[in-house]
Short mmCIF file of C-alpha atoms and ligand atoms in Angstrom, two decimals:
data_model
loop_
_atom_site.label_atom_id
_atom_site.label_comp_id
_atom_site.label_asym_id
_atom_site.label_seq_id
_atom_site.Cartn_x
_atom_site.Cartn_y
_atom_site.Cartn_z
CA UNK A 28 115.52 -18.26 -2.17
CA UNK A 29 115.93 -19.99 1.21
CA UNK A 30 114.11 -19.23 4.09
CA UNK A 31 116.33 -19.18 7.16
CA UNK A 32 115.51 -21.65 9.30
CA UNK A 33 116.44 -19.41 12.66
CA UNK A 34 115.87 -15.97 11.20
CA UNK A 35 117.46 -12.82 12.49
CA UNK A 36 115.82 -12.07 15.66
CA UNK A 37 116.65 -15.15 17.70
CA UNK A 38 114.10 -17.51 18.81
CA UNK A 39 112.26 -17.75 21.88
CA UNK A 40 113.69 -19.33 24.64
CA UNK A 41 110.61 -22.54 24.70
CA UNK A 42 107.28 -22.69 23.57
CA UNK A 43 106.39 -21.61 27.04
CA UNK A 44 107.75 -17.99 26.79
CA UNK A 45 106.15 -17.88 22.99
CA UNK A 46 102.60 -19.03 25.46
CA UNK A 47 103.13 -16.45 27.51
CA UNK A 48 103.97 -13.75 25.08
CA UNK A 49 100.54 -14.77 22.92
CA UNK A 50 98.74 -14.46 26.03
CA UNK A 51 100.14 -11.58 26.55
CA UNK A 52 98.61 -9.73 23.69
CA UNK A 53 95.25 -11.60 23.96
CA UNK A 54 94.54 -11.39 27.56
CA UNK A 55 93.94 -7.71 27.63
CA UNK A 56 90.80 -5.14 28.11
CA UNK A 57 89.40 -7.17 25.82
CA UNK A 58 89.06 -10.19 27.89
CA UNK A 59 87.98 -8.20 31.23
CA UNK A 60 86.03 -5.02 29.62
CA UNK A 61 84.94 -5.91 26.56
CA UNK A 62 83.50 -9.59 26.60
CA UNK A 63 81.14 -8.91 29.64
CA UNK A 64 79.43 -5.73 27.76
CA UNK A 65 79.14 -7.09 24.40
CA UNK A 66 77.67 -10.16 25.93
CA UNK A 67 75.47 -8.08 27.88
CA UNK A 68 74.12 -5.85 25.28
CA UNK A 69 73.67 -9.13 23.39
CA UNK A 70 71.68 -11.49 25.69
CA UNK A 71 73.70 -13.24 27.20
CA UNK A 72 73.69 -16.66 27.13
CA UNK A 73 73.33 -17.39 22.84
CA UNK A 74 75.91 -14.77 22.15
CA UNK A 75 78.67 -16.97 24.18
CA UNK A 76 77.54 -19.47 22.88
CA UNK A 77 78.41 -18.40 19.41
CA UNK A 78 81.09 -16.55 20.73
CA UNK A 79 83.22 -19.81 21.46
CA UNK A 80 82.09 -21.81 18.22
CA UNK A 81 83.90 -19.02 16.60
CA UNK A 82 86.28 -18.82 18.85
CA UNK A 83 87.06 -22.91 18.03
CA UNK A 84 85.51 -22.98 14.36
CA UNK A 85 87.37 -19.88 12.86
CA UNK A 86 89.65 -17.85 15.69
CA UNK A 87 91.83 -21.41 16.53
CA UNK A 88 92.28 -22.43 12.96
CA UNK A 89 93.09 -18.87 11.50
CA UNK A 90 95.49 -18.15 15.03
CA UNK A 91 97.57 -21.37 13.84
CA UNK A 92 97.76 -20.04 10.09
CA UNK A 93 99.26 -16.89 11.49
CA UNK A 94 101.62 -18.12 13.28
CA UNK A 95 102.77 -20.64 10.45
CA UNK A 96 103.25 -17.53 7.90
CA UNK A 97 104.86 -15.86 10.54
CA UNK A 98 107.37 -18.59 11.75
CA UNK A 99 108.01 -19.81 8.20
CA UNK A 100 108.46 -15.69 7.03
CA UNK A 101 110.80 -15.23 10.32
CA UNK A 102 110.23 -11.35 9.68
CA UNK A 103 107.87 -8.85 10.03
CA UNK A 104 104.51 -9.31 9.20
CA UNK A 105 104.64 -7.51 5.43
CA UNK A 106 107.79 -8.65 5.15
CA UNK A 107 107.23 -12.20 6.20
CA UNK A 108 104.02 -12.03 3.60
CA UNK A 109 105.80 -10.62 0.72
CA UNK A 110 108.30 -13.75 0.52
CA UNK A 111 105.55 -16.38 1.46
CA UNK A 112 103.94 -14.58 -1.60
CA UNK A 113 107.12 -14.74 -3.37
CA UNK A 114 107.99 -18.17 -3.03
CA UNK A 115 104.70 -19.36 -3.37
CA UNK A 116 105.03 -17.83 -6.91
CA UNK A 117 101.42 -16.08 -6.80
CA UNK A 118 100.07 -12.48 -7.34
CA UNK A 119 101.47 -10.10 -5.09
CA UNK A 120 98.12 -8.38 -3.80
CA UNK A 121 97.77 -11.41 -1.54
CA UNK A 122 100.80 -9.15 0.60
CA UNK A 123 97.87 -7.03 0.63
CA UNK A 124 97.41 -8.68 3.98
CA UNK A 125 99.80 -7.43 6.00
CA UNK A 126 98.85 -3.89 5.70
CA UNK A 127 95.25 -4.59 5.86
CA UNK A 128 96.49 -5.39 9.52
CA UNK A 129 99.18 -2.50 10.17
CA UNK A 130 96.25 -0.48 9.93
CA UNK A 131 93.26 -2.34 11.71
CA UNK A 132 96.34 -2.33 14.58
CA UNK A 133 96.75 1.63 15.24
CA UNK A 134 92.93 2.39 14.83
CA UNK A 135 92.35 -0.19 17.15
CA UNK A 136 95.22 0.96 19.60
CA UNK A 137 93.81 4.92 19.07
CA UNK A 138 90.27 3.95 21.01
CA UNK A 139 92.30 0.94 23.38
CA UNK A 140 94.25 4.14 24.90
CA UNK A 141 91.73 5.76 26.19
CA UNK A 142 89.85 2.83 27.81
CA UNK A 143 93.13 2.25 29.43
CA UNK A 144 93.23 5.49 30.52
CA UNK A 145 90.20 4.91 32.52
CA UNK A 146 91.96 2.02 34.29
CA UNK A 147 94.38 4.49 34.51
CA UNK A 148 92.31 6.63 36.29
CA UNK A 149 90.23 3.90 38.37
CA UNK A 150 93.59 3.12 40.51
CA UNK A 151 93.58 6.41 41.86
CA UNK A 152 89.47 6.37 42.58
CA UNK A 153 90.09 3.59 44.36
CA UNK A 154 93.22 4.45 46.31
CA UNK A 155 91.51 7.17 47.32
CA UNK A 156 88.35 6.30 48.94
CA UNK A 157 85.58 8.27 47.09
CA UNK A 158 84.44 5.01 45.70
CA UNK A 159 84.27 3.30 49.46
CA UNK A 160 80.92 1.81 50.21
CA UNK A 161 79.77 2.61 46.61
CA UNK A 162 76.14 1.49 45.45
CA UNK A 163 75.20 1.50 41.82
CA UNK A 164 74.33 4.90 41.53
CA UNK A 165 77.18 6.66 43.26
CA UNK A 166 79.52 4.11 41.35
CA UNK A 167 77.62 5.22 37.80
CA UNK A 168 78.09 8.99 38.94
CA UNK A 169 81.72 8.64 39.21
CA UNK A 170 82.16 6.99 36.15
CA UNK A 171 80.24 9.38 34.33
CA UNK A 172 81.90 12.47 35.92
CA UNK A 173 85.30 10.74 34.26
CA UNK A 174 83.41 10.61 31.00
CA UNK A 175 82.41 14.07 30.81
CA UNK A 176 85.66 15.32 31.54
CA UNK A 177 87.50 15.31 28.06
CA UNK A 178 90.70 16.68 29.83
CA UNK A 179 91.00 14.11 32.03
CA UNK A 180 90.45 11.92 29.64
CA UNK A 181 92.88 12.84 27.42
CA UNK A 182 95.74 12.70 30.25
CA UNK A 183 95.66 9.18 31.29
CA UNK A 184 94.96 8.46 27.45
CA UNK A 185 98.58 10.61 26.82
CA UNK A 186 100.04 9.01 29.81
CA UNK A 187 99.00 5.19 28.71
CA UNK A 188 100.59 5.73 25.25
CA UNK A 189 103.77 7.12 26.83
CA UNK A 190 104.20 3.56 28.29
CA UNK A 191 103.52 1.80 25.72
CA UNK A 192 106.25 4.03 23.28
CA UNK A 193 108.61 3.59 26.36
CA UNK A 194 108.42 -0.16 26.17
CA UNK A 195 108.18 -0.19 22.15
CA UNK A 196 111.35 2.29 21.90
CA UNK A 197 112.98 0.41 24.63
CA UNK A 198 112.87 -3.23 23.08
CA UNK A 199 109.93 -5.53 23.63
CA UNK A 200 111.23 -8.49 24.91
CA UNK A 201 113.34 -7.73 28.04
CA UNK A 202 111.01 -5.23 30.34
CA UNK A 203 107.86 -6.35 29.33
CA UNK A 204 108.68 -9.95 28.14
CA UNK A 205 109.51 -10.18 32.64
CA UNK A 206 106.79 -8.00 33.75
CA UNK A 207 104.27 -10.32 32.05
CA UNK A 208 105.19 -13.20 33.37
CA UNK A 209 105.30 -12.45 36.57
CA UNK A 210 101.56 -10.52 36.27
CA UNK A 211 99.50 -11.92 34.07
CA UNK A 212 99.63 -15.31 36.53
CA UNK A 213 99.00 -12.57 39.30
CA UNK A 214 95.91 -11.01 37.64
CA UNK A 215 94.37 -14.71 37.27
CA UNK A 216 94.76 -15.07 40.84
CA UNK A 217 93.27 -11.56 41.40
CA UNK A 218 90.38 -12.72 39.48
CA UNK A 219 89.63 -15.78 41.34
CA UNK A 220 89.73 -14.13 44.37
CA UNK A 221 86.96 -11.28 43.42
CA UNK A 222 85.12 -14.96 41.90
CA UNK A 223 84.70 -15.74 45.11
CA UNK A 224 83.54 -12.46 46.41
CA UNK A 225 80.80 -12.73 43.35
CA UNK A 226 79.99 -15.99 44.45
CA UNK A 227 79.43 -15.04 48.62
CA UNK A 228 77.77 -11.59 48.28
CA UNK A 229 76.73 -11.50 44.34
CA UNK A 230 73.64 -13.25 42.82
CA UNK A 231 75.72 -15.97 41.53
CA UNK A 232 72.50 -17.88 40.50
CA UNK A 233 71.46 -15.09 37.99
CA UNK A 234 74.97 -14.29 36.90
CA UNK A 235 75.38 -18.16 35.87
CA UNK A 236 72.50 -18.34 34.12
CA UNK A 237 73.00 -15.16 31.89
CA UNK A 238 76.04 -16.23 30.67
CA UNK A 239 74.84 -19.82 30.59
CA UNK A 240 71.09 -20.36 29.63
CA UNK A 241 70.74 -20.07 26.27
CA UNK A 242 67.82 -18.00 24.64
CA UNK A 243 68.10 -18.25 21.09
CA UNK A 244 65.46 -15.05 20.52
CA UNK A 245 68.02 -12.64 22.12
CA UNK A 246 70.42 -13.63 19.67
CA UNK A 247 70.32 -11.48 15.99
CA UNK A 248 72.53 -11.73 13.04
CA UNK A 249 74.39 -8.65 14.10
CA UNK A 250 74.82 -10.39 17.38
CA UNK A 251 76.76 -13.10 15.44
CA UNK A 252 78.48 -10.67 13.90
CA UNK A 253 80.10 -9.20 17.05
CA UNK A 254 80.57 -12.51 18.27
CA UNK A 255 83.10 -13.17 15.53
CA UNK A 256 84.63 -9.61 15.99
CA UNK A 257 85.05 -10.61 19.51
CA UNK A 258 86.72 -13.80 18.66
CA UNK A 259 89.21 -12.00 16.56
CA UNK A 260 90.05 -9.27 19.07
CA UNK A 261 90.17 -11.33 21.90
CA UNK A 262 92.88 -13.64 20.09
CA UNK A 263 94.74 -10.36 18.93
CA UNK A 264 94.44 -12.18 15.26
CA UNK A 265 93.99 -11.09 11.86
CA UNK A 266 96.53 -7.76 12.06
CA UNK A 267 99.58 -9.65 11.77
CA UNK A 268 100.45 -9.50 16.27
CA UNK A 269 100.73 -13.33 16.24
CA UNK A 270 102.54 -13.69 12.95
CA UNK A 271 104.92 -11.36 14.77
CA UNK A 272 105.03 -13.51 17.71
CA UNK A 273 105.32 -16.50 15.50
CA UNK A 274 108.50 -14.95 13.78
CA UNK A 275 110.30 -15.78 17.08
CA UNK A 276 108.36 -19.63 17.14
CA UNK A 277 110.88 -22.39 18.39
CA UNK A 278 111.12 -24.70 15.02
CA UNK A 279 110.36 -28.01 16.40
CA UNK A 280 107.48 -26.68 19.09
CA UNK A 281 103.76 -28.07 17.95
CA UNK A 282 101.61 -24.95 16.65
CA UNK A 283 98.35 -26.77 17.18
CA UNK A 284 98.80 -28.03 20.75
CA UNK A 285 100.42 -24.26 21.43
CA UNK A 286 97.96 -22.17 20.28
CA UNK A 287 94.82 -24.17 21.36
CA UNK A 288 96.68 -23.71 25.23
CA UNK A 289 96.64 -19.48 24.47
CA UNK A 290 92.73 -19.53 23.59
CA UNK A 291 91.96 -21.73 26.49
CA UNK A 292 93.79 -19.45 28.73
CA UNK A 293 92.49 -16.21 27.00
CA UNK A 294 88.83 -17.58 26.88
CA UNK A 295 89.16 -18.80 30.85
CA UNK A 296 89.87 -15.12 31.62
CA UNK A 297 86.86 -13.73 29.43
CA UNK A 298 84.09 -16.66 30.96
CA UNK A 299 85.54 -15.23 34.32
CA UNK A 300 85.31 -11.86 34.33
CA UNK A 301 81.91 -12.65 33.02
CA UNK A 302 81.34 -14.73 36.34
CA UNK A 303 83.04 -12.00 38.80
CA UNK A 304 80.97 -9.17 36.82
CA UNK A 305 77.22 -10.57 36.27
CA UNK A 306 76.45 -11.66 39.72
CA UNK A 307 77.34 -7.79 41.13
CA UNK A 308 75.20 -6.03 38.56
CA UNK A 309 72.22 -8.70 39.16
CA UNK A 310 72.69 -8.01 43.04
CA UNK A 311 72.82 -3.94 42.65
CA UNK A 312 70.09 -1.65 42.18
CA UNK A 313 70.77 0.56 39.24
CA UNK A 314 73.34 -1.20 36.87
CA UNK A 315 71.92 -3.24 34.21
CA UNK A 316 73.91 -5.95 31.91
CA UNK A 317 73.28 -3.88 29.06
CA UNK A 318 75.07 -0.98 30.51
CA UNK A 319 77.50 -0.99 27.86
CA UNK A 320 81.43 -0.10 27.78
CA UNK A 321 80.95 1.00 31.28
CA UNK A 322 79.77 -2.19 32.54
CA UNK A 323 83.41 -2.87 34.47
CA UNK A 324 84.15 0.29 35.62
CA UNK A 325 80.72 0.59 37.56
CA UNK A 326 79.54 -2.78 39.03
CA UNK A 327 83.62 -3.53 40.46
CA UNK A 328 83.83 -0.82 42.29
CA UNK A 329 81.08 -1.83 43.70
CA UNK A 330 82.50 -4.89 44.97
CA UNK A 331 85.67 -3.25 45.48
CA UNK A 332 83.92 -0.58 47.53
CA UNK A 333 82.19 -3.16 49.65
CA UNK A 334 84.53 -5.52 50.86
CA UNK A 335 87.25 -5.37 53.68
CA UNK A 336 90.09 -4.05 52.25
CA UNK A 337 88.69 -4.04 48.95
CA UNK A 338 90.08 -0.35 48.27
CA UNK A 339 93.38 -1.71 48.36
CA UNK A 340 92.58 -4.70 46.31
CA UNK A 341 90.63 -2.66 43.75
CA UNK A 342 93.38 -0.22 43.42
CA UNK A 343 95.90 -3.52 42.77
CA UNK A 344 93.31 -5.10 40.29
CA UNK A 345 93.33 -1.84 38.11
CA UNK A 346 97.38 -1.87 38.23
CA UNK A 347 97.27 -5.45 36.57
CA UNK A 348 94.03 -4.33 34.22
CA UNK A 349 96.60 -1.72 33.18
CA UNK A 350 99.60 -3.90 32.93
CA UNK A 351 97.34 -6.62 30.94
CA UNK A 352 96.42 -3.35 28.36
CA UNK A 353 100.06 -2.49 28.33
CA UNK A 354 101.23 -6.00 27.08
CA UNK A 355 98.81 -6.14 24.49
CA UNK A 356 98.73 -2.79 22.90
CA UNK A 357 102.60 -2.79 22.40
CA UNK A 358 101.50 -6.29 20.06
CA UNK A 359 99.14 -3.66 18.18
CA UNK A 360 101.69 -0.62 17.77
CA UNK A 361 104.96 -2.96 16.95
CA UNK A 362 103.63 -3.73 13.57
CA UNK A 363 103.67 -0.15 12.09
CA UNK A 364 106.64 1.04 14.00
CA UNK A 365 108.68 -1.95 12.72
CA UNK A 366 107.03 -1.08 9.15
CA UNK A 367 108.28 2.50 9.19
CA UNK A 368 112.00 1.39 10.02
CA UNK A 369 112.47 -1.50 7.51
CA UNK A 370 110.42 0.57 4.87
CA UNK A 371 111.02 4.26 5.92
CA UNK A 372 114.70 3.96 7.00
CA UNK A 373 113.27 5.75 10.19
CA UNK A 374 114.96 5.28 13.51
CA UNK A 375 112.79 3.56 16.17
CA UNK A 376 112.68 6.53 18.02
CA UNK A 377 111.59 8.71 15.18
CA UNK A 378 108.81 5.48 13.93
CA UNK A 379 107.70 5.73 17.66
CA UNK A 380 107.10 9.36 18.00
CA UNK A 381 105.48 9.47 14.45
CA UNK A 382 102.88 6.68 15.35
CA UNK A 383 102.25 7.68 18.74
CA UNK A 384 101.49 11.02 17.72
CA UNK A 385 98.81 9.66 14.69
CA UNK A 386 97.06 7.63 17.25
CA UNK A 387 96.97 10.47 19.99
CA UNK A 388 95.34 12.69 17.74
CA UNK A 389 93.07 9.84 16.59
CA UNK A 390 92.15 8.92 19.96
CA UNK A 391 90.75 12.82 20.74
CA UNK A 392 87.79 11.17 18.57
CA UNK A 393 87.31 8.51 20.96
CA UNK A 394 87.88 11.04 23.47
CA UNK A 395 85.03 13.36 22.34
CA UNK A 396 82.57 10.81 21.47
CA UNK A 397 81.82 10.31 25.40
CA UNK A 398 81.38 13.78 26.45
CA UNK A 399 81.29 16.56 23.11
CA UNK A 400 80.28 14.35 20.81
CA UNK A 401 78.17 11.94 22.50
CA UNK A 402 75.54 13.31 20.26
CA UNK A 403 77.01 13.48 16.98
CA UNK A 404 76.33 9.81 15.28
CA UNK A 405 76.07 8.38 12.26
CA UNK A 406 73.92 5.48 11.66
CA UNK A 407 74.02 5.19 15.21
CA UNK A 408 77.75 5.23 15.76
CA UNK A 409 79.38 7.79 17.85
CA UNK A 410 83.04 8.15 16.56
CA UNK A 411 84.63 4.93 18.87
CA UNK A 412 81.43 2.97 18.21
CA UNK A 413 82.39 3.13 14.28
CA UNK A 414 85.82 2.64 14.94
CA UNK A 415 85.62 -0.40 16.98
CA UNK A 416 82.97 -1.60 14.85
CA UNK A 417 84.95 -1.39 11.56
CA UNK A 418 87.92 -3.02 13.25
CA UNK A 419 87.02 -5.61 15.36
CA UNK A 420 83.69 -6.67 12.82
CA UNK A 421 85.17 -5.33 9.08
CA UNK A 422 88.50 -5.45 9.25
CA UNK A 423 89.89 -8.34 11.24
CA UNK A 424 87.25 -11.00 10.33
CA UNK A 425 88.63 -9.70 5.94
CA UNK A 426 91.98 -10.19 6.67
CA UNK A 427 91.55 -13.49 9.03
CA UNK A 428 89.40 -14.61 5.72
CA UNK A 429 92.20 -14.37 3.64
CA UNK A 430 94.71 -15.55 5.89
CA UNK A 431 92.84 -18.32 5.81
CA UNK A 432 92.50 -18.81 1.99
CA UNK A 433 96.13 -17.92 1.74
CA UNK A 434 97.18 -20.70 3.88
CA UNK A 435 94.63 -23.18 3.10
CA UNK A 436 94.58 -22.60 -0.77
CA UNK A 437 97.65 -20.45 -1.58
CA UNK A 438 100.65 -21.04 0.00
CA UNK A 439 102.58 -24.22 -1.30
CA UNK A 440 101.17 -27.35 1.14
CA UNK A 441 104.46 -28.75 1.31
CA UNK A 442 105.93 -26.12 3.36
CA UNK A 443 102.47 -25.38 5.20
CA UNK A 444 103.19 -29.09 6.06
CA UNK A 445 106.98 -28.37 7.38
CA UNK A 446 105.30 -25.66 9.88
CA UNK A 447 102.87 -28.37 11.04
CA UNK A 448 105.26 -31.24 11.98
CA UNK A 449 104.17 -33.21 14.98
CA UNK A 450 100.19 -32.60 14.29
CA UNK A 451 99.14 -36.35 13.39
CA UNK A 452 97.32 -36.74 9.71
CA UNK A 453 93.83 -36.25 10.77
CA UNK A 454 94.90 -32.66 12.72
CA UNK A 455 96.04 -31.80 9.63
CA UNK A 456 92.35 -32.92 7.84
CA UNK A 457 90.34 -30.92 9.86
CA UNK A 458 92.46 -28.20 10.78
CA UNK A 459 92.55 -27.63 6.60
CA UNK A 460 88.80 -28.33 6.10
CA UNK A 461 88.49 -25.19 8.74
CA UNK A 462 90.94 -23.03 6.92
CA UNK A 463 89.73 -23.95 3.62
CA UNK A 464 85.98 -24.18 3.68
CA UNK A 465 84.77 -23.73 7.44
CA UNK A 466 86.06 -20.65 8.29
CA UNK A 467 85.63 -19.07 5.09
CA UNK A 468 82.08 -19.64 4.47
CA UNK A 469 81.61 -18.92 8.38
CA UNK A 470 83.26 -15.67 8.14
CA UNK A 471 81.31 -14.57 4.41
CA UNK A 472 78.09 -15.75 6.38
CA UNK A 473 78.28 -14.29 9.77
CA UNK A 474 79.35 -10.85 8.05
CA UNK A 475 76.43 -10.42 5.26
CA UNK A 476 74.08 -10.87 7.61
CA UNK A 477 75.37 -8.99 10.70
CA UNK A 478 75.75 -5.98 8.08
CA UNK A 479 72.42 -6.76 6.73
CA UNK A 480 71.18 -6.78 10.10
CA UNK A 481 72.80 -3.49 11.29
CA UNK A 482 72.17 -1.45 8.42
CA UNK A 483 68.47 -3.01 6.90
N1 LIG B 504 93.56 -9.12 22.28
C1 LIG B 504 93.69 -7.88 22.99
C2 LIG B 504 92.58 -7.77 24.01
O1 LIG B 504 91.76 -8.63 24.11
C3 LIG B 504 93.69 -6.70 22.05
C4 LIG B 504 94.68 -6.87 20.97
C5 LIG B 504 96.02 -6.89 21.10
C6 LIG B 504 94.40 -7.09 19.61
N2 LIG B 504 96.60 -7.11 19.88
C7 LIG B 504 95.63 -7.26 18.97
C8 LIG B 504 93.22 -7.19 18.91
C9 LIG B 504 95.67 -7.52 17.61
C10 LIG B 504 93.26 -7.44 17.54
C11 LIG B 504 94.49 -7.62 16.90
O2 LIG B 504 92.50 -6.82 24.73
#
């Protein structure tokens, strides 16, 4: 059977728009609300450490084995796995994979709407005023109001999800394929403009040395653990988004040099959000790096409320924290709506409406766990805890493990070799020493013991 070389969905127009689509779905709340906390309630300084030697050791080298299934497949991600399995001639469990990440995608998008909805909701406070002149404790009492309101809650949650479905329904690549590219560059520029407010009035000092001075006793094996998980979620790999992406790869542009650009960008945005967040919480009374998934929503607005015109400004930053969410949860909900069509003979309205509506209903868990069910856990996990736990540390790091043994073991070299042109021989050494051995073992590793160290 031959694999068509330019497959049925066009190409895109350069490696550059296939850059900015990646970073697209990996810059998101992930990079800017979720980085800072985890790294807060993990020390610091070891945890990002270990966050980018899994970012290069196992998130780079797994990234570019997604994208070669996916631009050798030239389909949707089961799809594009079933015929690598096919023509690779080997048991047909290994199409296992793409499933594995149809459904890590829409758990993960059911909790990522209603974060967005508080970004949502943080234009508005800071449009308004109530958040001008803020300190740490009035900033903490807003958020926490929002929290404990599961209503409003659940209507920037609906409201977020309505964009994305508009955008999904609508076709992917013209609306927000534009709107990207045009603000994603914008946030960045956002961002180094509140650096240099963290650098004037925050305590830069402490901020750089929390993220920087490394403490090795603050670091635990469960630590590890969500170092990895952050890897994975911050590159939007191991559910199949990329291979997706990939699908539409130029033939002759170099996967290596490509994807190692995305990570650099997407890491750059995590390190400085880090850099714009730390040195406000060490300069306010009241908000402590540990604070948790709040952590963004209360020490900006201080800034924000602080700083000429920073109302205005804050209200702008949380439109492009919304439109950076927007870009990359339509990467985690185009997976299972494309599945239902090709598989379901659904429409892509009906596909839409049918996935939206799982994940709303979904989501009321996430919902409830911060207000009605802040108390109900289990093993320590409120409802969103477990799901983002199981996703970002269970499920992505299995599936990246077998990408990785699929492509470094499975899949016929020869062709992994076509994918690769342009990467000199010893790219190609290491890059398979990482798929085939480094990553693996890293992944088995990090996992036993973060599990051990969560649960023993
Ligand atoms: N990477 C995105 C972020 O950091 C989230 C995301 C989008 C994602 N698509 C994904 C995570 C696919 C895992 C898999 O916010």
């Amino acid at each position: 059977m031959g694999l068509q070389q330019k497959g049925m969905h066009g190409t895109w127009a350069s490696r550059w728009t296939f850059i900015m689509a990646a970073t697209g779905s990996a810059v998101g709340l992930g990079n800017m609300w979720k980085f800072p906390y985890v790294a807060g309630n993990n020390g610091g300084g070891a945890f990002v450490l270990a966050y980018i030697g899994c970012i290069l050791l196992i998130g780079v080298p797994v990234m570019m084995a997604e994208v070669a299934i996916g631009r050798r497949g030239r389909q949707s991600p089961i799809n594009a796995m079933r015929e690598l399995v096919a023509e690779s001639g080997v048991n047909s469990s290994w199409s296992y994979i793409g499933w594995l990440g149809v459904l890590a995608g829409l758990l993960i998008i059911s909790f990522y709407a209603v974060i967005a909805g508080w970004a949502l909701e943080y234009i508005f406070a800071m449009a308004s005023g109530e958040l001008s002149g803020a300190t740490g404790e009035s900033a903490a009492a807003v958020f926490n109001t929002l929290l404990a309101d599961p209503g409003r809650l659940i209507f920037w949650q609906t409201l977020f999800l309505m964009l994305c479905v508009g955008v999904v329904i609508g076709g992917v690549k013209k609306g927000l394929g534009v709107a990207v590219e045009i603000l994603m560059p914008l946030l960045f520029v956002m961002l180094v403009i509140l650096l240099g407010f963290s650098i004037v009035r925050g305590n830069f000092q402490a901020g750089w040395d929390f993220l920087f001075n490394i403490d090795f006793s603050a670091l635990t094996g469960r630590g590890v653990l969500e170092a990895m998980g952050q890897a994975f979620f911050t590159l939007s790999i191991g559910m199949g988004a990329i291979m997706a992406y990939g699908a539409y790869m130029p033939q002759n542009a170099n996967i290596g040099k490509t994807i190692l650009t995305v990570a650099f960008f997407d890491s750059l945005v995590a390190i400085i959000s880090g850099l714009v967040i730390f040195p406000i919480v060490f300069a306010t009374p009241g908000i402590e790096p540990s604070a948790g998934p709040g952590l963004m929503f209360i020490s900006l607005p201080v800034a924000f409320g602080n700083m000429p015109g920073g109302l205005l400004i804050g209200a702008v930053f949380f439109v492009l924290v919304t439109i950076a969410a927007w870009s990359s949860a339509i990467s985690l909900l185009e997976p299972g709506v494309a599945w239902l069509i090709e598989a379901k003979n659904m429409t892509r309205v009906q596909a839409n409406l049918l996935i939206a509506g799982g994940i709303w209903v979904l989501g009321l868990g996430s919902v409830f766990s911060f207000n009605i069910w802040a108390d109900s856990t289990v093993a320590g996990f409120t409802f969103f805890d477990f799901l983002d736990f199981l996703t970002s540390n269970v499920m992505l790091p299995i599936s990246g493990l077998m990408i990785a043994l699929f492509v470094g073991f499975v899949m016929q070299q020869q062709h992994v070799d076509d994918e690769m042109q342009g990467s000199s021989a010893l790219i190609m050494r290491c890059w398979r020493f990482a798929l085939r051995y480094v990553a693996p073992v890293a992944i088995v590793a990090v996992f036993v013991s973060g599990i051990y160290d969560k649960f023993f």
